[in-house]
mmCIF file of C-alpha atoms in Angstrom:
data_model
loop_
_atom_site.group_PDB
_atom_site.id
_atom_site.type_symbol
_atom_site.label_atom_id
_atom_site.label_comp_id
_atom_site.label_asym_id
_atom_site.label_seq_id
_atom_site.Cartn_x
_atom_site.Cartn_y
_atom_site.Cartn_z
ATOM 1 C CA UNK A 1 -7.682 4.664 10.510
ATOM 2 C CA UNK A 2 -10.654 4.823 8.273
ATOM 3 C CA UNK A 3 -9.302 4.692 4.600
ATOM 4 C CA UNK A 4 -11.651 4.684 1.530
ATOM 5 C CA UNK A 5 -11.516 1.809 -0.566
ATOM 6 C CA UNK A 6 -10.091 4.239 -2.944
ATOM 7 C CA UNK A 7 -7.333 4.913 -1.059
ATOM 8 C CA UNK A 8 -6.471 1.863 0.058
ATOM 9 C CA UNK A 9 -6.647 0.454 -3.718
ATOM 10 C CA UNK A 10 -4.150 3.231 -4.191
ATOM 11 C CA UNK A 11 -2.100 2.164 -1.453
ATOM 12 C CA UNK A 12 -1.885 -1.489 -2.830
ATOM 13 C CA UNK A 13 -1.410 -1.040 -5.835
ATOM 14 C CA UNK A 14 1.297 1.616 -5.801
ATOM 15 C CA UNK A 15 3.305 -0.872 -3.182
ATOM 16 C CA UNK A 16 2.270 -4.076 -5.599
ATOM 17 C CA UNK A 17 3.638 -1.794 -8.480
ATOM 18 C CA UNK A 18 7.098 -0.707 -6.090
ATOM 19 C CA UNK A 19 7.382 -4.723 -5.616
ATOM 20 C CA UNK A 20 7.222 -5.322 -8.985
ATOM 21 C CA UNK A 21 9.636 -2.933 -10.357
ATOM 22 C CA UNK A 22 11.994 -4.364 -7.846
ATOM 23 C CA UNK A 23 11.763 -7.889 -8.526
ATOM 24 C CA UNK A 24 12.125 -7.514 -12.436
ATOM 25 C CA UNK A 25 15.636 -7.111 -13.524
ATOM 26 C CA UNK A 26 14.507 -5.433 -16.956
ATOM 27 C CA UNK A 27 12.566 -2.588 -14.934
ATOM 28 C CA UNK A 28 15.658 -2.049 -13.045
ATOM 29 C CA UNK A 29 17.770 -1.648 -15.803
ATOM 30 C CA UNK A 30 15.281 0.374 -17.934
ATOM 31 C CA UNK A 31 14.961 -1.949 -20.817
ATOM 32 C CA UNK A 32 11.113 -2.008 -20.015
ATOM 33 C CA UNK A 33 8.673 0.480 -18.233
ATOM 34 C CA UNK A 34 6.845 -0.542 -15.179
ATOM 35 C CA UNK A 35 3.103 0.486 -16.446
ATOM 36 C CA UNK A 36 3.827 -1.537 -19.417
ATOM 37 C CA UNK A 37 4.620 -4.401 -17.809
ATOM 38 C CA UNK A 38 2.236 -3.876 -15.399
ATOM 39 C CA UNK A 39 -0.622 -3.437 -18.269
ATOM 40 C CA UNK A 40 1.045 -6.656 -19.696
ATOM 41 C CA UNK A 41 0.380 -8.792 -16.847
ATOM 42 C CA UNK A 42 -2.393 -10.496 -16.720
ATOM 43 C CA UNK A 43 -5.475 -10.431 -14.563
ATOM 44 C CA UNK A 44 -4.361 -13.381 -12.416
ATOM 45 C CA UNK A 45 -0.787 -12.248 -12.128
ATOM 46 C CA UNK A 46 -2.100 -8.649 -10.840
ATOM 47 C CA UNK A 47 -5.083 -10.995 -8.441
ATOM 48 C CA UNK A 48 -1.910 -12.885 -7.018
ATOM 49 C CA UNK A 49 0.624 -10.140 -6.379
ATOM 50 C CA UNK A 50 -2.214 -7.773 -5.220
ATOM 51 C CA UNK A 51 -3.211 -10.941 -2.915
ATOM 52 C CA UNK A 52 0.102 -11.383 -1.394
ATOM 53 C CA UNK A 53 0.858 -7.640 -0.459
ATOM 54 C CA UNK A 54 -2.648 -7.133 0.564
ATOM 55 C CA UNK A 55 -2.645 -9.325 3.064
ATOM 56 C CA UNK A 56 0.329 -7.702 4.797
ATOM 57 C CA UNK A 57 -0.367 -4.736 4.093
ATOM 58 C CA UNK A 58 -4.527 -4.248 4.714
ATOM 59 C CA UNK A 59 -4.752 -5.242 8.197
ATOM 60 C CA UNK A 60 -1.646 -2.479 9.434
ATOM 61 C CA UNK A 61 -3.568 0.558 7.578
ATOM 62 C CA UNK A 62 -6.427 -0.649 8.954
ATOM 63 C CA UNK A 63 -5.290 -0.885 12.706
ATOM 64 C CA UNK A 64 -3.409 2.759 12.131
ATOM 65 C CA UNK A 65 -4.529 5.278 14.733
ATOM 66 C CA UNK A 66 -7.125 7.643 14.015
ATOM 67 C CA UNK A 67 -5.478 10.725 12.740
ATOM 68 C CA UNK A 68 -6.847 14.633 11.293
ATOM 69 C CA UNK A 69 -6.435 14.762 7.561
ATOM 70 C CA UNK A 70 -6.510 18.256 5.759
ATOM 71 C CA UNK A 71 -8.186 17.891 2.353
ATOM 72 C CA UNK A 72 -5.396 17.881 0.158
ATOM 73 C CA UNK A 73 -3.207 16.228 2.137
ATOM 74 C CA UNK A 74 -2.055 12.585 2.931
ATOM 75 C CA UNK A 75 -2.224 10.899 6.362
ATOM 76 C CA UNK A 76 0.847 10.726 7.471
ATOM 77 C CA UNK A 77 2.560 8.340 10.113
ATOM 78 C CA UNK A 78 5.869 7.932 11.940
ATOM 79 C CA UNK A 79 7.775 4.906 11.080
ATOM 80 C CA UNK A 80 7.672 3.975 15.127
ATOM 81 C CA UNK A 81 3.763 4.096 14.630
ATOM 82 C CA UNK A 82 3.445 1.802 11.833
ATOM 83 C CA UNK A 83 6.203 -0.085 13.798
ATOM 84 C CA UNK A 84 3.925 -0.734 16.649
ATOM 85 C CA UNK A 85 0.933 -1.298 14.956
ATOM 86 C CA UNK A 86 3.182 -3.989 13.244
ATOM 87 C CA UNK A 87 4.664 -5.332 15.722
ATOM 88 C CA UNK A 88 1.232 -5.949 17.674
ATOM 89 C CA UNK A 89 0.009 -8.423 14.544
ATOM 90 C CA UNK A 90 3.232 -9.898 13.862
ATOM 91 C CA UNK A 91 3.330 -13.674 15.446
ATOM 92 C CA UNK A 92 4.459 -14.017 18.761
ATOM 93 C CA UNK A 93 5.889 -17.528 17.907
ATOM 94 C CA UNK A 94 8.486 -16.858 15.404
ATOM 95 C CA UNK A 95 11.955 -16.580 16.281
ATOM 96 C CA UNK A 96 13.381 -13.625 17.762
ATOM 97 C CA UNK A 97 15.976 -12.624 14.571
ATOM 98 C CA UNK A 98 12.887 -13.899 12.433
ATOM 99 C CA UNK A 99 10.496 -11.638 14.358
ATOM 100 C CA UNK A 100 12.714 -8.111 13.837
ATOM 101 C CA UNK A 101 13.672 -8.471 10.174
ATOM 102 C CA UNK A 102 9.518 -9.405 9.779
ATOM 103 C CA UNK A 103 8.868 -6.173 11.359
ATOM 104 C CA UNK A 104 11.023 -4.029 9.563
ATOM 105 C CA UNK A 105 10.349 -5.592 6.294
ATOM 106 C CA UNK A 106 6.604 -4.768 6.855
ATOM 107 C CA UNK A 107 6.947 -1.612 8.572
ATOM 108 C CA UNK A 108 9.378 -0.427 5.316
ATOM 109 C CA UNK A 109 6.178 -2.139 3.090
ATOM 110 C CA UNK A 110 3.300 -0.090 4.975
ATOM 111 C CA UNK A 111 5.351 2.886 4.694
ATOM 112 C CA UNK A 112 5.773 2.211 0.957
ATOM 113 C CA UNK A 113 1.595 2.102 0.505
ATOM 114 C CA UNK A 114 1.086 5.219 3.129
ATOM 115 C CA UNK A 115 3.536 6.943 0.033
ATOM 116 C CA UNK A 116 0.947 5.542 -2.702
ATOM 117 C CA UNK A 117 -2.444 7.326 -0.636
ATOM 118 C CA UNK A 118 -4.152 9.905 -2.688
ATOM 119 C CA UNK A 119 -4.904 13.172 -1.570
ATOM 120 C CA UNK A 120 -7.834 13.307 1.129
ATOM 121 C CA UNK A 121 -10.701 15.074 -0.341
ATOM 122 C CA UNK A 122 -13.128 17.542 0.797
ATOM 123 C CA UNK A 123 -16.414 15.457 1.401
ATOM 124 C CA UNK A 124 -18.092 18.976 1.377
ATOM 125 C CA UNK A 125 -16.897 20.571 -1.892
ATOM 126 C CA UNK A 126 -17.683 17.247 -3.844
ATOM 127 C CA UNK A 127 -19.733 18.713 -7.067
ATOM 128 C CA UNK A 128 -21.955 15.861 -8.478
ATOM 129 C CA UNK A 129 -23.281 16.529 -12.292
ATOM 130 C CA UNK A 130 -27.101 17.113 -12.688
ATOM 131 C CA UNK A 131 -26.922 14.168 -14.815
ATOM 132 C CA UNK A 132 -26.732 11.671 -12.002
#
């Protein structure tokens, strides 16, 4: 699927940001809000947790099958889509148990990001200011 690289900064960041408020206890609890913590961080903790979902998550969206998107609207995928596409760059040479819980675990990540895309816009209706 062609994403912009709006979208798929979108789609990153909203499943970095999902990670995040899952691995911190005090997001959990509510002691501390997520955008604050993620404004706290800095830029090499964003660089490495960006850099570690990225890679997992980048090559699926990009391998996703060509689909129409309404401007407006998300692209939307099944979760047996994103399984396949998955399941074709997961690594043959793992173990079978190893293999299945990879593939879900991704599959559930991919499905996180697709949940993060922005709105498609209409290419057509784009209004640039005189000023550029």
């Amino acid at each position: 699927m062609r994403f912009t690289e709006h979208e798929l900064t979108a789609a990153v960041t909203g499943a970095a940001k999902t990670i995040l408020a899952a691995q911190r206890k005090d997001i959990r609890r509510g002691k501390s809000d997520l955008d604050t913590v993620w404004d706290e961080m800095d830029r090499y903790q964003r660089f490495q947790l960006l850099d570690q979902i990225g890679t997992q998550i980048l090559p699926v969206l990009v391998a996703l099958p060509d689909v129409e998107v309404e401007p407006g609207t998300r692209a939307t995928y099944t979760e047996r889509q994103v399984s396949e596409v998955v399941e074709a760059q997961v690594d043959a040479g793992s173990g079978k148990l190893r293999r299945g819980v990879l593939v879900k675990s991704r599959t559930a990540l991919v499905q996180i990001a697709l949940e993060h895309l922005p709105p498609r816009q209409d290419p057509d209706a784009l209004i640039v200011p005189d000023h550029l």
